[in-house]
Every structure is written in structure tokens, then in C-alpha cells.
Coordinates of C-alpha atoms in Angstrom, one line a residue:
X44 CA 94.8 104.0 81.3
X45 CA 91.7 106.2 81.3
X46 CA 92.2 108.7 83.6
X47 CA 88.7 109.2 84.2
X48 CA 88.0 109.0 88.3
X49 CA 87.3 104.8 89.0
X50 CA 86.0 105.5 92.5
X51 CA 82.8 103.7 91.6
X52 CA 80.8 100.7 93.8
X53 CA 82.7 97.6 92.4
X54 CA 79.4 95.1 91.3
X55 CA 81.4 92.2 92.9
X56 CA 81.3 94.1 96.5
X57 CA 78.6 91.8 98.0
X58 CA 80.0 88.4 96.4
X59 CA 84.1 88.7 97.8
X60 CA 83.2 87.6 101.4
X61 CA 84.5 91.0 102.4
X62 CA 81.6 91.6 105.0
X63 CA 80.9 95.1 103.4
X64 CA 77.5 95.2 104.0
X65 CA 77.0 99.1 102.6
X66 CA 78.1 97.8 99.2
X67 CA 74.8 95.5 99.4
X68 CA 72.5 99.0 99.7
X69 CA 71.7 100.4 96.7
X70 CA 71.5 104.2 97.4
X71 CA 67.9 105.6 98.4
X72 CA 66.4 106.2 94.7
X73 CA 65.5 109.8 96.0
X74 CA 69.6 110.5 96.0
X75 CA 70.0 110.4 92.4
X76 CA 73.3 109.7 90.7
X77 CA 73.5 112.9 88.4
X78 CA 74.8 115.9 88.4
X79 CA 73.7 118.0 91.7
X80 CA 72.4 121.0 89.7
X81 CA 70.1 119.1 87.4
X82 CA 68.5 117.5 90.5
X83 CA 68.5 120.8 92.3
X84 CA 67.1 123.0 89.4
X85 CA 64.6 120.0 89.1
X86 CA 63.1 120.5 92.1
X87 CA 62.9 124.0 92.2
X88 CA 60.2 122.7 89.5
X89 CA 58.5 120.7 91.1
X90 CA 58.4 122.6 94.1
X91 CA 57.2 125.7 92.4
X92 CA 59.7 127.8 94.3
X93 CA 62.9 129.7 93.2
X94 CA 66.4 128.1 93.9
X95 CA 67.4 131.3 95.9
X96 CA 64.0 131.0 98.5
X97 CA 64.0 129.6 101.9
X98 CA 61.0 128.1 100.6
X99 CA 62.6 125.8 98.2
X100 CA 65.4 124.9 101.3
X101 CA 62.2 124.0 103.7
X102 CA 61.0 121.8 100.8
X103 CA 64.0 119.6 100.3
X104 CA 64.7 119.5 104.0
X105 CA 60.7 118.5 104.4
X106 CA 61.8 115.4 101.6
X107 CA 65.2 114.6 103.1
X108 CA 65.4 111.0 104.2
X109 CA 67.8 111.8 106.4
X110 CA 66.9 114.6 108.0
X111 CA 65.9 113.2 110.8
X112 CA 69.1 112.2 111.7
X113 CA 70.2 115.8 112.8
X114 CA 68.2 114.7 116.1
X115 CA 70.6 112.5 117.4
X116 CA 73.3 115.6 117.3
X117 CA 73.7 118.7 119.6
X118 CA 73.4 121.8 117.3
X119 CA 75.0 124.5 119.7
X120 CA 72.6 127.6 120.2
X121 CA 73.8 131.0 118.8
X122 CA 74.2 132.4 122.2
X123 CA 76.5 129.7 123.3
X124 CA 79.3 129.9 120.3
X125 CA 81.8 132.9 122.0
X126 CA 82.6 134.9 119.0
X127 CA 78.8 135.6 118.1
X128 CA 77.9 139.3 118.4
X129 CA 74.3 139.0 120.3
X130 CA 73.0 142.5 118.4
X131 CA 73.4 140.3 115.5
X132 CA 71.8 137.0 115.7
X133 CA 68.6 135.4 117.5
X134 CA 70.3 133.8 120.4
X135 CA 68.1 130.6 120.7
X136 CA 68.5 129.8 117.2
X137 CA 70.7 127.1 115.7
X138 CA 74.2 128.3 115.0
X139 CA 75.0 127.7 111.0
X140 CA 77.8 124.8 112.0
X141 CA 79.9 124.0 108.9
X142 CA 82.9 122.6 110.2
X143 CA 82.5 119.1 110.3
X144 CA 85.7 118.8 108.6
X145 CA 87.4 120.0 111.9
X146 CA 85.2 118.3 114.5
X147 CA 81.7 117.0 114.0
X148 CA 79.1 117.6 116.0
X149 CA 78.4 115.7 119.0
X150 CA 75.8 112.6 118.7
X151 CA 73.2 112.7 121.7
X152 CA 74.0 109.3 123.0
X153 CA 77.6 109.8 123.6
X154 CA 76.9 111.0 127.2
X155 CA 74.9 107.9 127.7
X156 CA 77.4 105.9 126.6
X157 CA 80.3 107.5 128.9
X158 CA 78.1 107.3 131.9
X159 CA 77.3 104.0 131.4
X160 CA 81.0 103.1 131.5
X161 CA 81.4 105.4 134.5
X162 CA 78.7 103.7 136.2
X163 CA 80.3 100.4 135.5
X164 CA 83.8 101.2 136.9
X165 CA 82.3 102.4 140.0
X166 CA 80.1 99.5 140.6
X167 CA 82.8 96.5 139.6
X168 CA 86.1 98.1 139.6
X169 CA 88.8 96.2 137.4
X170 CA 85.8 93.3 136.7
X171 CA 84.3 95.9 134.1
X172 CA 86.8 95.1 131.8
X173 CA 85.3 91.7 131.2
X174 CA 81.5 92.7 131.7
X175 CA 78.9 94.3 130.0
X176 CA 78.4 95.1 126.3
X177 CA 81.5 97.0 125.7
X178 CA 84.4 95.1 127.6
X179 CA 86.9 97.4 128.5
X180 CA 89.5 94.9 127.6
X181 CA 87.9 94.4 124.1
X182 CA 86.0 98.1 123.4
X183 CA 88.4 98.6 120.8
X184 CA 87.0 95.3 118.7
X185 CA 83.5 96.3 119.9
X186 CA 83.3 99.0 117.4
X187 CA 85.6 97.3 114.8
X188 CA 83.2 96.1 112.5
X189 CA 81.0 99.4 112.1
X190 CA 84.2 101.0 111.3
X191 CA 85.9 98.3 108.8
X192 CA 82.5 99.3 106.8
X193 CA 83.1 103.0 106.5
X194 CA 85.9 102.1 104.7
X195 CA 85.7 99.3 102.6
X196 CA 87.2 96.6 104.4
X197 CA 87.1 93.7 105.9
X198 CA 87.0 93.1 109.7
X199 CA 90.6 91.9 110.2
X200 CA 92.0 94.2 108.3
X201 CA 91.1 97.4 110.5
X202 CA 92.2 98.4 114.0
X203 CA 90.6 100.9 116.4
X204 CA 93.9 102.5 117.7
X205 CA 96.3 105.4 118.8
X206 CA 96.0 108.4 117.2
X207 CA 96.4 108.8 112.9
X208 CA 100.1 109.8 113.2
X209 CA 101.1 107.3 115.9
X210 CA 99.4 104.5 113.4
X211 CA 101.4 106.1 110.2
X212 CA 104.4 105.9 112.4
X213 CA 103.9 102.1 113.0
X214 CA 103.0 101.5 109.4
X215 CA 105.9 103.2 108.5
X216 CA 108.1 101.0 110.3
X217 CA 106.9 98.3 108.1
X218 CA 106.4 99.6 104.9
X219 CA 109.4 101.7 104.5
X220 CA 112.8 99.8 104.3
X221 CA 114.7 102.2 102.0
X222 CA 117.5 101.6 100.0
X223 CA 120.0 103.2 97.7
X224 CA 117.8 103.0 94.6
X225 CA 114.2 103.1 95.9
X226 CA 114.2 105.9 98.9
X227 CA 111.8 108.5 98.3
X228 CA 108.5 109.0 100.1
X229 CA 105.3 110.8 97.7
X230 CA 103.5 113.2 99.1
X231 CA 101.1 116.0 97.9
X232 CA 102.1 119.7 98.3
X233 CA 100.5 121.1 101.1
X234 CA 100.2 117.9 102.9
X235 CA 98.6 118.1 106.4
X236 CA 102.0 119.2 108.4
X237 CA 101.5 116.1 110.7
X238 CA 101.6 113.7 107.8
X239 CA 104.6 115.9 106.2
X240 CA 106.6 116.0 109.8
X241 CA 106.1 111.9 109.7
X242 CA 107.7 111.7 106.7
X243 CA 110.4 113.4 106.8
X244 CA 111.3 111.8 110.4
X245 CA 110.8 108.6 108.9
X246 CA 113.8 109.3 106.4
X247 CA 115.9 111.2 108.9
X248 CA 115.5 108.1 111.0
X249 CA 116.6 106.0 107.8
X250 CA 119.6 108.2 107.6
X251 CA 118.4 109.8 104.4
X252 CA 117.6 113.8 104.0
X253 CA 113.9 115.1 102.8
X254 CA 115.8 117.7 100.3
X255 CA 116.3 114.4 98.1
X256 CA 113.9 111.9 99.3
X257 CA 110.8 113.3 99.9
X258 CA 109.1 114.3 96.7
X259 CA 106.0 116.5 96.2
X260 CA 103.3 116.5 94.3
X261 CA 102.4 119.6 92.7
X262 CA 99.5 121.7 90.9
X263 CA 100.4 123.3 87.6
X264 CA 100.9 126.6 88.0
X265 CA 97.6 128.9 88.9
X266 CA 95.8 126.5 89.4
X267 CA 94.3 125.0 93.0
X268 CA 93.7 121.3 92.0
X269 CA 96.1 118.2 91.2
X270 CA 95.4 117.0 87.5
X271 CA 95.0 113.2 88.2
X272 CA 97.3 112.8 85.0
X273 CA 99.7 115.0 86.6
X274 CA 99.7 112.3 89.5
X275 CA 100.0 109.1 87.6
X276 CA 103.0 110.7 85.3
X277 CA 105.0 111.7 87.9
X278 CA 104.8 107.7 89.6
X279 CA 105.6 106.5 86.5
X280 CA 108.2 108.8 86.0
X281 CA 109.8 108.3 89.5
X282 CA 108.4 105.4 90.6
X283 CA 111.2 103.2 91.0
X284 CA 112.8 105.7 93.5
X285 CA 109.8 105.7 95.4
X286 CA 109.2 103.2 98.4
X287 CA 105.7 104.8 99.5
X288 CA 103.2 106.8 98.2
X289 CA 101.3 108.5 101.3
X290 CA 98.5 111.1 99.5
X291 CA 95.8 112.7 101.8
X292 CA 92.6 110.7 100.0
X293 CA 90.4 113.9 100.4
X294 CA 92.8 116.9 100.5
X295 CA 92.9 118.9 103.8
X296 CA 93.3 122.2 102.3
X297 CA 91.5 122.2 98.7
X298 CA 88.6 119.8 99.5
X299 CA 89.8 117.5 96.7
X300 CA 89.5 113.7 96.5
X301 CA 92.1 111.9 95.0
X302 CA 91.0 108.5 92.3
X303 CA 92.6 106.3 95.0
X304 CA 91.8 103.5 92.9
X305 CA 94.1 104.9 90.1
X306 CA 96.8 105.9 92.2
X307 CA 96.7 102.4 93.6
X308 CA 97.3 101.0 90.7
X309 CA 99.8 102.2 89.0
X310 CA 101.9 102.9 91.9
X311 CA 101.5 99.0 92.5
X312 CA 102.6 98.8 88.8
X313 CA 106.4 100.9 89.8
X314 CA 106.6 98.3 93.1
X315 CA 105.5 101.1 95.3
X316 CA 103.8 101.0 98.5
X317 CA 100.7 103.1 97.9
X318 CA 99.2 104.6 101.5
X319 CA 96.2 107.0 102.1
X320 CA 95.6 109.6 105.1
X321 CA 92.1 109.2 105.5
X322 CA 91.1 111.8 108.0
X323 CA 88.6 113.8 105.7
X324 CA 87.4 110.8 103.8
X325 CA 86.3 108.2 106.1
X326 CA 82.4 109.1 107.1
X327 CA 82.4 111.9 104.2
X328 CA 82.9 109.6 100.9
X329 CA 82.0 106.0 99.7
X330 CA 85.6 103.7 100.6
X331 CA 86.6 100.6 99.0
X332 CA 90.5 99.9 100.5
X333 CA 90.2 96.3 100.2
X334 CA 88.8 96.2 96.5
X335 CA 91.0 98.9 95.4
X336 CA 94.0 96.7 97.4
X337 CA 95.4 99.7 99.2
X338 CA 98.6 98.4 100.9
X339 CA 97.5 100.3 104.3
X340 CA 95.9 103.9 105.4
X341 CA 95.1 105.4 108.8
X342 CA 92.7 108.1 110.2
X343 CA 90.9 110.1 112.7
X344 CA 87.5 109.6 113.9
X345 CA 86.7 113.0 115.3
X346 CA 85.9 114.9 111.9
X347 CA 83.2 113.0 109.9
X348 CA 82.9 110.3 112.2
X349 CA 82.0 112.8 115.1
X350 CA 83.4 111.1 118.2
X351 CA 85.1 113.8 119.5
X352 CA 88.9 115.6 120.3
X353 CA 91.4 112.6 121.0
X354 CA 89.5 109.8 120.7
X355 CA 90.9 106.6 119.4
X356 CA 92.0 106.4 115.3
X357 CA 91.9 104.1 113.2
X358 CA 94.4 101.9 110.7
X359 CA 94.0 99.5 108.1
X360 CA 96.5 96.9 106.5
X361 CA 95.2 94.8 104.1
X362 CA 94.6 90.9 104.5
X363 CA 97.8 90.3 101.9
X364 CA 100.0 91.9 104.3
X365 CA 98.5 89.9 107.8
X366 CA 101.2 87.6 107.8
X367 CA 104.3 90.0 107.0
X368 CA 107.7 89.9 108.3
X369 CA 108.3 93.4 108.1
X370 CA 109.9 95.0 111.2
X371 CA 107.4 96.3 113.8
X372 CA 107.1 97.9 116.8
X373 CA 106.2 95.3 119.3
X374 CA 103.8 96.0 122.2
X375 CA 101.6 93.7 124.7
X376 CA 98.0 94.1 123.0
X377 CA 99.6 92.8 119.4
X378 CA 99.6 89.3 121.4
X379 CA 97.0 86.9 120.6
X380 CA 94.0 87.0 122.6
X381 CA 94.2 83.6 123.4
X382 CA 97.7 83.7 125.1
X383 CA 97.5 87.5 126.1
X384 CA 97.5 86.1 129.9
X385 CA 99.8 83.4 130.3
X386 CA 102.5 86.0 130.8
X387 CA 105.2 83.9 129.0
X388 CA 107.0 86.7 127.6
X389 CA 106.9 84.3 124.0
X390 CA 105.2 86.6 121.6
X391 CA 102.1 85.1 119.9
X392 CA 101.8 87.9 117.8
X393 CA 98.1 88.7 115.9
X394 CA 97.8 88.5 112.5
X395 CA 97.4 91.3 110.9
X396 CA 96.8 95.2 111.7
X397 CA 95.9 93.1 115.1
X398 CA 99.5 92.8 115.7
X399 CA 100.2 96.6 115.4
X400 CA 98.2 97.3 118.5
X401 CA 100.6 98.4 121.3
X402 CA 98.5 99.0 124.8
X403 CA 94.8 98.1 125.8
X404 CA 93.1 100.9 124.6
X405 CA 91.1 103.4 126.4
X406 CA 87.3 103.3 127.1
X407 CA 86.9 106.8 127.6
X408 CA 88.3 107.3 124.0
X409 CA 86.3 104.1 122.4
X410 CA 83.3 105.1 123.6
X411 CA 82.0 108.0 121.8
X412 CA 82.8 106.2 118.5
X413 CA 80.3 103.9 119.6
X414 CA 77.7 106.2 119.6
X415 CA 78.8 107.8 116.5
X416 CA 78.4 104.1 114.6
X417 CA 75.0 103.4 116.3
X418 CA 74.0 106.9 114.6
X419 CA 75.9 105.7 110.9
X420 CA 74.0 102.2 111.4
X421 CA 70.3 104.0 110.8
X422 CA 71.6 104.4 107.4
X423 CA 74.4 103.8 104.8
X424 CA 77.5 105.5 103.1
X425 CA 75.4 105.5 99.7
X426 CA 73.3 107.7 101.0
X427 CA 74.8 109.7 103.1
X428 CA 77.2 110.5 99.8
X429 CA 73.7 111.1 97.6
X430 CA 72.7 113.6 100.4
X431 CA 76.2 115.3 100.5
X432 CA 76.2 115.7 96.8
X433 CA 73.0 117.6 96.7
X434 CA 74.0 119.6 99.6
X435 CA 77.4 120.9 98.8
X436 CA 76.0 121.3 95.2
X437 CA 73.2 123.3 96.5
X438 CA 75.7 125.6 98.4
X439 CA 78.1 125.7 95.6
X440 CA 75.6 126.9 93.1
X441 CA 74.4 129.6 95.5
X442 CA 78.1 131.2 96.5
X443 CA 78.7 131.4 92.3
X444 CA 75.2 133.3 92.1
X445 CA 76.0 135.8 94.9
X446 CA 80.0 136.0 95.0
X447 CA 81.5 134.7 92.2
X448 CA 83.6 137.8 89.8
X449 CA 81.6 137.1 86.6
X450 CA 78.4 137.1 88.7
X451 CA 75.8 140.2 87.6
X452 CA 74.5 139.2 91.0
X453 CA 77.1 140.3 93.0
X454 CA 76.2 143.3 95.6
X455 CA 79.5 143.9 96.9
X456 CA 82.8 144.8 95.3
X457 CA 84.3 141.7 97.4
X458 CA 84.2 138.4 95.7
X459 CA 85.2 134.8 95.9
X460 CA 86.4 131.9 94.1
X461 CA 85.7 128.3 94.9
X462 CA 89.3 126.0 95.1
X463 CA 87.6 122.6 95.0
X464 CA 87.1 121.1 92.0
X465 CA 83.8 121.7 90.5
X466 CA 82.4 117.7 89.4
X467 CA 81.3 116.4 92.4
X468 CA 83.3 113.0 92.4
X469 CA 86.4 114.7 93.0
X470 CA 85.1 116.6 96.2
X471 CA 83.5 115.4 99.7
X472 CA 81.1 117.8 101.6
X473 CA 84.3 120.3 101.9
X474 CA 84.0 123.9 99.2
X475 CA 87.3 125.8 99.6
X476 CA 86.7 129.6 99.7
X477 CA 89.1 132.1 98.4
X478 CA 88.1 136.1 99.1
X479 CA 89.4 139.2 97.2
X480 CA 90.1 140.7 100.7
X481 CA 92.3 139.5 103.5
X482 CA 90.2 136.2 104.8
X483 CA 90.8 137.0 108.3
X484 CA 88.1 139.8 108.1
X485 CA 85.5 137.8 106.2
X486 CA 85.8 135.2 108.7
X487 CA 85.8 137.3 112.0
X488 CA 82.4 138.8 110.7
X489 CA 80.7 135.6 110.2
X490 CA 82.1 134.4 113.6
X491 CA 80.2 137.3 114.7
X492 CA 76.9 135.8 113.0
X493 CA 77.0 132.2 114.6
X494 CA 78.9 130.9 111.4
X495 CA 81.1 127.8 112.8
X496 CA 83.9 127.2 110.1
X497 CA 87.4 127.5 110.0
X498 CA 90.0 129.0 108.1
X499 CA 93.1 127.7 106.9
X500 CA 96.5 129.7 105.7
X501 CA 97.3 131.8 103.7
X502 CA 94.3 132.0 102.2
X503 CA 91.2 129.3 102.5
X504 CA 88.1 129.7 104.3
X505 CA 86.9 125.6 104.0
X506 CA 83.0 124.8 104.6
X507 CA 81.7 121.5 104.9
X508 CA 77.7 120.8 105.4
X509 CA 77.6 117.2 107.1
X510 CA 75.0 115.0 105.7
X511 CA 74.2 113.5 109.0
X512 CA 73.0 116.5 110.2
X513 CA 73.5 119.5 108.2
X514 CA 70.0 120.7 106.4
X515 CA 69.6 122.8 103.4
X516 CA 68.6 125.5 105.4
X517 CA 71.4 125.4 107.2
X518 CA 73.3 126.4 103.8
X519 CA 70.7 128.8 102.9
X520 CA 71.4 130.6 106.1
X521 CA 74.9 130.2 105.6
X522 CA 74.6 132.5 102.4
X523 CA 72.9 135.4 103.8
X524 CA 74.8 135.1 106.6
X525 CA 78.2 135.3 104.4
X526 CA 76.2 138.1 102.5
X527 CA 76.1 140.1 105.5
X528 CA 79.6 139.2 106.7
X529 CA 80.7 140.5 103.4
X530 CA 79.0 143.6 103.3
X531 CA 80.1 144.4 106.5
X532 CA 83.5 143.9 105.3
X533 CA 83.4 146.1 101.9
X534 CA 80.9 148.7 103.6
X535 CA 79.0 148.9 100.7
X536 CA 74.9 148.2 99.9
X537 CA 73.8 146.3 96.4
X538 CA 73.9 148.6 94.1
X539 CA 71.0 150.7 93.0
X540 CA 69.3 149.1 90.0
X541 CA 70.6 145.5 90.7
X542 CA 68.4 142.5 90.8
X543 CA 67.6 140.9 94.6
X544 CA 68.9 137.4 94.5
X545 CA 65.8 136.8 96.9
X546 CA 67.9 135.4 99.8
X547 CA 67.0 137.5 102.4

């Protein structure tokens, strides 16, 4: 099998009747499909300006085709993020907000949006959930659609639900029916605890123990990143032990994404179950469940689809699993539509991921995900991904210039290395940071300078510029920001004699 990543735009997208209309958009020609750094160093050209200037980040952000989207988000103001030091920073200016990957940044319409729903409930009381444009007794299916394109898929096969653990939990239900020869769950190392915690519950529950059943994937020694040969030997080593492959599609921790495609395939091949967490893919990289025939994944919808803490997730099942017999947890909102209210207590039970839906879902919690798609709708994954490429290349190649070990750049003895993978199709908008000093001091000093990222232990600082409304001056900030942070840290000046990188 060539092990070369397949997570490419299948020709036949716009031809399978699977209503994916961002596989009919050809990205924007200005997003070019080679390597970020060529592009980048391209420019600088062009422009007549240095890589390192804030000249040459004003001049891509002035040619973005997307940068106009940043209008529809609040950017919070330096003096309104708590752990900025006000001696250090311009308080009216943008704070540098890189954690998209956490929570995204709130679209300007979402207030509208809730209002408008408040407004309705106290003019028609229990009549708004038939009235209106978003039914409270159907918001869920309202935004349906605009999600099943963000990943690949088609309608039918994707529910607006729960939260992502409560959906693997009723996946699971399905999908895992262990026996004596096929009982073990795959999982990557350093899987998101909540998806590890489901997992091993799910074989507890089974009356099975995790020691034996739930096997990890694992890096080769020093090193950060999973060898997708590494992967596909150990399935078709173990495979027919294992019952369900669950792998985090964009890893939490390293930034990595996984050749789901791949995976799919030759876990298919052992009679596995093959299952994605898709909580740092879905609105960050181009999706294609139903082409690649992913058995089922779930997700969040307040990191890259920025619709805030707790609202609703998301699942998909696909369409040759709608008419399983697997057991299920049964609830009122899997019934039919049609037969919802005849109060018959005779289950007419939805096709589908339809018929995983346990309770009418809230408004308040559907709602903000409606103004995050109307904000997705001005434009398409494709792009978005183009964008993302150039911008987490741009900031990659600047953190090698200024902090990297080998770098003749570097001003300070502190120094860092990146833990995502360096080609950009196995990464999203996420760059892993590893320090030479403790990371808790790095990141309390950029705190300090209106830097909004998080850090994750023992040992990762993760960064993520959001194409929707992250600019490339936002990353050039973001270095002399970290420049300062550092130096603040080591206590030490660029030597005497050492070139300026020209990023001040």
C-alpha cells in the first residue's frame, strides 16, 4: 500500500449525490497547492520586502481573500484579557489570540441570533418551537446541512447532538459488541483523556479489563510523531483482536493529522470498526467521512467551529450503517418525525444517526452554531485550508529563524523545538512548542503580553492561527511577542555582534 498521506479531494466528490457542495469549489487560485515556504519566500519577491518585516505581513494580509472575514469575530482588546501586564502592551490593541484550538473566537452575529430566540420565547411561549426560521423543535436539523459539509458527508448521515463524549458513548453502544477473540479498542498514546476514560468504561462495562484490551498506539522512541507505517503495521498485526479503532483525526497534543483515509482502509481490511474524534479537525482541515467510508466519528463545535463552551456536538454514522440492528440507547427524539406525537409508545425509530438522538435539543446551544455556519458559508473548506497552510507555514518558518538550537539567529540561550510534523498535510493550523526551560515560565510571560494560547502537560505550548480570522500580522506579533517573553525568561540581550532578525 503506499503509505504516502491519501487525504486528497476525491475527483468523483461532486458526481456521488453526496450533497458536498465544498468538493464542487476549486480552491481560490491565490491559495496555491505547494509547499508554504516556496509561496511565502515568493512573495517576499514580489513584495520587495523581507520575510522577517511587518511590511511583508501587512502585504499578504492587504491580498488575503479572506481577510475580511476577521470582521464578523470579536478580537478581545489587550486590556480586557486578565493576565496581561498593562506596562507591557497598548491596551486598545488586538490581543495576539492563538488558541482557536481551545475555543474560537466569537462570531459577531451570535448575539443576534440568541436574542432573536429570546425575543421569540417571550412573545409566543411554547408556539416558538414551531415558528420562525429556526424551530425550536427542529434547530438541531436547521444547521444540519452546513455542518454535514464541514465534514464530508451527506445530510442524513450527521446529527447535531449532545456533547462529543456523550455521542462516542452512544456509538459505542453500537459498534462495540466484544468477544473472546476480537476485544480490544485502538487508541493513540496520549489520547484526549475524555476519549481514553470512554474507552476504557466501555470495556469495563463489557466485563473486560483495559490492561489487556485497550491497546495504544505509540511513537518510536524520541520522537514526537506517529509514523503512518507504524500505524498500519500494528492493525495488521493486531487487527483481528481489535473491534474499534477510535484515533483523534488531528492529534490534541502534537498537532498531527492522521491519513484517515489509510487507517480506514486497512482497518476495514482486519474487520475492524474504524472511528475518528474529530474535535480539532472539523472547521480546521478538508473532511471526506463518507468517501473515505468511515464507520462513524463525533466532535465538538466550539474549537474551529467557534460556537462557544457547551454548545451542541456533532456525530456522524455513515448511510451503510442507517438501517443497523446494533443495540442502542433509545430515547424520544430518535422517533420519526412523522409519528413523534401520536404518543403510542411503538417506536418508529429514524434511520440513521437520526435514531441516536435522545432529547429535543436545546436552542440556546444550536444557536451559536448557526451563526458560526452563516460565517463558514461566505467561503469554503478549500480555502480556508490554502489560507491555514500559508499561515502556520509563515509562523513555522519564523519560530525556526529566531528559536530553533541550530539557528545563528537566536538571541537568547533559551530555545525551542517544533513537535508537529513539518509537511503541511500531516498538520492543521496547530505548531506544538517544546522550550529548553520549564514551559510554565515561557507561557506566564506571554500571558503577560496579550498572547492567548494554552499549554498542555508536561511539556507543549500548542499555537493555532485560525484562518477565519487570524492575519499574518497577528503571527508576526506573535513572534516578537514570544521574543520578548523569552528574553524576559533567560534575562539575557542578543548578543553583541549578532545579526537583527528585523522583527522588532
Amino acid at each position: 500500500m503506499d503509505l504516502t498521506l491519501s487525504n486528497k479531494r476525491s475527483s468523483e466528490c461532486a458526481e456521488n449525490g453526496a450533497g458536498l457542495p465544498n468538493c464542487k469549489k476549486a480552491r481560490n487560485a491565490y491559495f496555491e497547492d505547494k509547499p508554504p515556504l516556496e509561496v511565502l519566500k515568493r512573495k517576499a519577491e514580489e513584495f520587495g520586502h523581507d520575510l522577517l518585516s511587518v511590511e511583508f505581513a501587512r502585504m499578504m494580509d492587504g491580498e488575503d481573500p479572506l481577510g475580511h472575514l476577521r470582521e464578523d469575530f470579536f478580537v478581545p482588546t489587550m486590556k480586557d484579557i486578565p493576565s496581561v501586564d498593562s506596562a507591557l502592551v497598548k491596551p486598545d490593541e488586538d490581543c495576539v489570540y492563538m488558541c482557536g484550538n481551545s475555543l474560537g473566537l466569537q462570531p459577531r452575529a451570535t448575539s443576534h441570533y440568541m436574542q432573536k430566540e429570546l425575543d421569540k420565547w417571550g412573545k409566543y411561549g411554547v408556539h416558538g418551537h414551531f415558528l420562525g426560521d429556526m424551530p425550536w423543535a427542529f434547530c438541531d436539523e436547521v444547521v444540519q446541512g452546513d455542518v454535514a459539509r464541514l465534514v464530508g458527508a451527506e445530510k442524513d448521515e450527521v446529527a447535531v447532538m449532545n456533547g462529543l463524549t456523550v455521542n462516542l458513548h452512544l456509538l459505542m453502544v453500537s459498534f462495540y459488541r466484544p468477544t473472546p477473540k476480537r476485544h480490544k479498542i485502538l487508541i493513540e498514546s496520549r489520547a484526549f483523556p475524555a476519549d481514553h476514560y470512554a474507552m476504557e468504561s466501555q470495556i469495563r462495562n463489557h466485563g473486560y479489563d483495559p490492561t489487556t484490551s485497550l491497546l495504544q498506539l505509540k511513537p518510536r522512541q524520541d520522537e514526537h510523531m506517529f509514523r503512518l507505517e507504524d500505524v498500519l503495521s500494528v492493525i495488521e498485526k493486531e487487527g483481528n483482536e481489535i473491534a474499534v479503532i477510535l484515533i483523534g483525526a488531528l492529534q490534541y497534543f502534537s498537532g498531527q493529522l492522521f491519513d484517515i483515509e489509510a487507517i480506514t482502509k486497512v482497518g476495514h481490511t482486519k474487520g475492524c470498526v474504524v472511528a475518528f474524534d474529530l474535535a480539532h479537525a472539523i472547521g480546521n482541515v478538508e473532511l471526506r467521512l463518507h468517501d473515505w467510508n468511515v464507520d462513524f466519528a463525533v466532535w465538538c463545535t466550539y474549537k474551529y467551529l467557534n460556537s462557544g463552551a457547551g454548545a451542541l456536538g456533532g456525530a456522524f454514522l455513515h448511510s451503510k450503517h442507517k438501517n443497523n440492528n446494533y443495540p442502542k440507547l433509545l430515547g424520544w427524539w430518535g422517533n420519526q418525525m412523522s409519528t413523534r406525537f401520536q404518543m403510542s409508545n411503538e417506536l418508529d425509530l429514524s434511520p440513521g444517526i437520526a435514531g441516536y438522538r435522545i432529547s429535543n435539543p436545546s436552542i440556546m446551544a444550536s444557536v451559536p452554531i448557526k451563526a458560526s455556519m452563516e460565517v463558514f458559508k461566505k467561503t469554503s473548506m478549500a480555502d480556508l485550508r490554502g489560507k491555514s497552510i500559508l499561515l502556520t507555514g509563515y509562523l513555522e518558518y519564523l519560530l525556526n529563524y529566531e528559536f530553533s538550537k541550530d539557528s545563528p539567529h537566536r538571541s537568547h540561550e533559551v530555545y525551542l523545538d517544533i513537535a508537529t510534523p513539518r509537511d503541511h498535510r500531516q498538520r492543521g493550523a496547530q505548531l506544538s512548542l517544546m522550550f529548553s526551560v520549564p514551559m510554565s515560565e515561557i507561557h506566564a510571560q506571554m500571558m503577560k503580553r496579550g498572547i492567548v494560547c494554552d499549554e498542555r502537560q508536561p511539556n507543549v505550548i500548542r499555537v493555532a492561527p485560525a484562518p477565519l480570522y487570524n492575519s499574518f500580522e497577528d503571527v508576526w506579533r506573535f513572534i516578537k511577542l514570544l521574543r520578548e517573553s523569552i528574553g524576559a525568561v533567560s534575562g539575557k540581550s542578543r548578543k553583541e555582534g549578532d545579526p537583527d532578525p528585523g522583527l522588532d
